[in-house]
mmCIF file of C-alpha atoms in Angstrom:
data_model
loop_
_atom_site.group_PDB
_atom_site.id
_atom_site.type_symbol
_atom_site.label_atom_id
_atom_site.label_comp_id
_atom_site.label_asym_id
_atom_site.label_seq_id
_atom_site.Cartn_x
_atom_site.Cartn_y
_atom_site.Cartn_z
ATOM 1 C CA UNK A 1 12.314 0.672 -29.207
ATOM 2 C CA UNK A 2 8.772 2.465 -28.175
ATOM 3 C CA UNK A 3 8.389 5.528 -29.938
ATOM 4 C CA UNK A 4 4.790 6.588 -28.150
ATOM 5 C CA UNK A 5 4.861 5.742 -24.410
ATOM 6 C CA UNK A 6 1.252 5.870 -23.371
ATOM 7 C CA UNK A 7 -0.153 6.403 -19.689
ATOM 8 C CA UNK A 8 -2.853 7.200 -17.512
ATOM 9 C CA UNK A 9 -5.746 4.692 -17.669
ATOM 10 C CA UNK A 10 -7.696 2.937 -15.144
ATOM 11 C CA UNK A 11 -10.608 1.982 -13.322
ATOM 12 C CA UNK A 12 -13.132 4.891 -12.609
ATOM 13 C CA UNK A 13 -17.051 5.557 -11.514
ATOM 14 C CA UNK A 14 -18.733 7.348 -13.623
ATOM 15 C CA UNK A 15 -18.455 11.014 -13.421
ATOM 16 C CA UNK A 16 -14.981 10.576 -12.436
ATOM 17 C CA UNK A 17 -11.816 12.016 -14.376
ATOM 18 C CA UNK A 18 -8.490 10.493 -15.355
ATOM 19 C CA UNK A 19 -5.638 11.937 -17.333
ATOM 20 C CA UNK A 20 -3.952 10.480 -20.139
ATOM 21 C CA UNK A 21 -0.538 11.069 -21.565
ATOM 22 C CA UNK A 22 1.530 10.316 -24.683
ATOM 23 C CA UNK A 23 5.149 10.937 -24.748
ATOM 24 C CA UNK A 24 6.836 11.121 -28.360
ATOM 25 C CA UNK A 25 10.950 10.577 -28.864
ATOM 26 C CA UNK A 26 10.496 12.997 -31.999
ATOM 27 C CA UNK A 27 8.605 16.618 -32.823
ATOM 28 C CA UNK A 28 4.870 15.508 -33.957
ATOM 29 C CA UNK A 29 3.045 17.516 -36.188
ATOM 30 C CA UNK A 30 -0.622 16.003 -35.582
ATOM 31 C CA UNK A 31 -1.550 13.663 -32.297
ATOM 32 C CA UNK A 32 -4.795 12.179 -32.196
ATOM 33 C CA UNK A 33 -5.915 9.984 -29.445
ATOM 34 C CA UNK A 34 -8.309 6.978 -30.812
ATOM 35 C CA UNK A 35 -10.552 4.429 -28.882
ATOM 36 C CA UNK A 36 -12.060 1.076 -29.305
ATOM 37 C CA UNK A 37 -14.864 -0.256 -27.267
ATOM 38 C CA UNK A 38 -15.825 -3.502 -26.675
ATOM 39 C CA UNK A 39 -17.625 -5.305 -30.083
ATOM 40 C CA UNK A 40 -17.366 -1.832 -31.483
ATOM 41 C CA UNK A 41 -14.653 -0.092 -34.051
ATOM 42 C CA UNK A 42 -12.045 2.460 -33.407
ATOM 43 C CA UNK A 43 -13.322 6.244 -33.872
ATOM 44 C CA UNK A 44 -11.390 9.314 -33.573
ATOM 45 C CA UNK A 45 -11.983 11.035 -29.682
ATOM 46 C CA UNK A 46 -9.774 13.933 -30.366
ATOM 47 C CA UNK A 47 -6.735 15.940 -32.345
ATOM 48 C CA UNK A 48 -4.301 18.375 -31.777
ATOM 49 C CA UNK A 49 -1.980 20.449 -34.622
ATOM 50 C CA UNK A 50 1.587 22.253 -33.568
ATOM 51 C CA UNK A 51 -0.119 25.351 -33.616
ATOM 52 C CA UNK A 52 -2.722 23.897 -31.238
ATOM 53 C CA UNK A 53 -5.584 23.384 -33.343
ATOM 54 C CA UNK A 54 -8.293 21.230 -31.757
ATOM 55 C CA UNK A 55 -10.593 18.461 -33.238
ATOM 56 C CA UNK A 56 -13.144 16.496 -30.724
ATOM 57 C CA UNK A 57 -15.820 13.752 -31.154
ATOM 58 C CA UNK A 58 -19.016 14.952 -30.662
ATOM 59 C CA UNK A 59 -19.929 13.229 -27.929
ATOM 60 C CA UNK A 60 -17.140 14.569 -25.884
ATOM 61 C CA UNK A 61 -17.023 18.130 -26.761
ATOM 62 C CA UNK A 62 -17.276 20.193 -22.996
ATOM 63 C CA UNK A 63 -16.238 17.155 -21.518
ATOM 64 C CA UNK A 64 -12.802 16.470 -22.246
ATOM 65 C CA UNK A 65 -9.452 18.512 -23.467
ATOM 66 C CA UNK A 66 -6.776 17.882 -25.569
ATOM 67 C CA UNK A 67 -3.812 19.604 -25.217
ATOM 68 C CA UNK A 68 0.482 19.254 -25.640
ATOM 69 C CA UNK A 69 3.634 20.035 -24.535
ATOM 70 C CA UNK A 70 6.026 20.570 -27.346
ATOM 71 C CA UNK A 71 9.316 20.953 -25.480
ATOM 72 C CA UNK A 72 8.371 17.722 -24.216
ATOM 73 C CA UNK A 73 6.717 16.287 -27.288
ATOM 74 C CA UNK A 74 3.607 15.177 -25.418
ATOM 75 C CA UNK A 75 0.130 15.236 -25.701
ATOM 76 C CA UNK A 76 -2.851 15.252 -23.118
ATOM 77 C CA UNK A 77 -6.040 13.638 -22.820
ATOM 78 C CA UNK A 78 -7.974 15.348 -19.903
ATOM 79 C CA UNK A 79 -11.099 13.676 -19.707
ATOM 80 C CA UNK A 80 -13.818 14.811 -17.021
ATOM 81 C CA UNK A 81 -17.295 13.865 -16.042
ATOM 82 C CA UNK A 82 -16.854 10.224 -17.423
ATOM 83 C CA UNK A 83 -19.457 8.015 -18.567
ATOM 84 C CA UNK A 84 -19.931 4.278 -18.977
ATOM 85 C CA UNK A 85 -19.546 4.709 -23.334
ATOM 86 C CA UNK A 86 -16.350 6.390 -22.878
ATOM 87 C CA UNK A 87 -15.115 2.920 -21.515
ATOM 88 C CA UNK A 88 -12.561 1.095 -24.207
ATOM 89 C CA UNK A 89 -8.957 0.977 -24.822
ATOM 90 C CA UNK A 90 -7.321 4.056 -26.204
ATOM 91 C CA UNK A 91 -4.903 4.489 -28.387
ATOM 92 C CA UNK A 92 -2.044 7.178 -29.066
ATOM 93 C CA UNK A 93 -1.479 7.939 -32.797
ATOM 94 C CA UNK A 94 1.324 10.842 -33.487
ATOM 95 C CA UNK A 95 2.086 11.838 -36.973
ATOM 96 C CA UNK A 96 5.772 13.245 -38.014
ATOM 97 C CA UNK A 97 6.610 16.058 -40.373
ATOM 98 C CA UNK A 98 8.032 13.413 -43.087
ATOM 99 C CA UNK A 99 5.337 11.378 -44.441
ATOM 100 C CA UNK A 100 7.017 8.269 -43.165
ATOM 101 C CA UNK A 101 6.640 9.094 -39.537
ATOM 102 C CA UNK A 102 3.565 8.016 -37.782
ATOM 103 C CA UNK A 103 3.367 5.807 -34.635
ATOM 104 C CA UNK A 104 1.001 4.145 -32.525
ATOM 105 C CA UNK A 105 1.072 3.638 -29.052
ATOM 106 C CA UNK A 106 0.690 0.829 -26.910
ATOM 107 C CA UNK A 107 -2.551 1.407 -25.631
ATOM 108 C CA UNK A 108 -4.237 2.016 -22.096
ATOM 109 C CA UNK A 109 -7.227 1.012 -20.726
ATOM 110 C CA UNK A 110 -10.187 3.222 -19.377
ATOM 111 C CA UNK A 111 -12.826 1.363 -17.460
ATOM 112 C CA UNK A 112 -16.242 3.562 -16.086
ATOM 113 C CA UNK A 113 -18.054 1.627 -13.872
ATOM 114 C CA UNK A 114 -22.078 2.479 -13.325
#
């Protein structure tokens, strides 16, 4: 059983815009959305807290938003005016209030074309 159901990738030109989502079966505490390019390793893109706290990679700061939805225990990826570097597959990571709970999703590919 999946507990992070991931969405939203695809195939975009650059300066484009897609919309990821990340649906948890439990409350999170922390979501953080990861990515992994091609050759290259996984870095941190972006964080949310329960209270809404925000944490971005510099390279995407005024360029894309985090944001959840805790009656539906979901978090956001809004991710405008794409570029080629932001291709790679990204990755869903929530983190539970017990120390125990923290999941991974399946993964989605993002693709910007030049």
């Amino acid at each position: 059983q999946e507990q992070l159901v991931e969405s939203g990738g695809g195939l975009v030109q650059a300066g484009g815009s897609l919309r990821l989502s990340c649906a948890a079966r439990i409350a999170i505490n922390w979501f953080r959305w990861y990515r992994q390019a091609p050759g290259k390793e996984r870095e941190s893109v972006a964080a949310i807290t329960s209270g809404g706290t925000t944490n971005y990679l510099d390279s995407v700061k005024g360029r894309f938003t985090i944001s959840r939805d805790n009656a539906k225990n979901t978090v956001y990826l809004q991710m405008n005016n794409l570029k080629p570097d932001d291709t790679g597959i990204y990755y869903c990571n929530a983190q539970g209030y017990s120390s125990a709970s923290n999941y991974w999703g399946q993964g989605t590919q993002v693709t910007v074309s030049s």
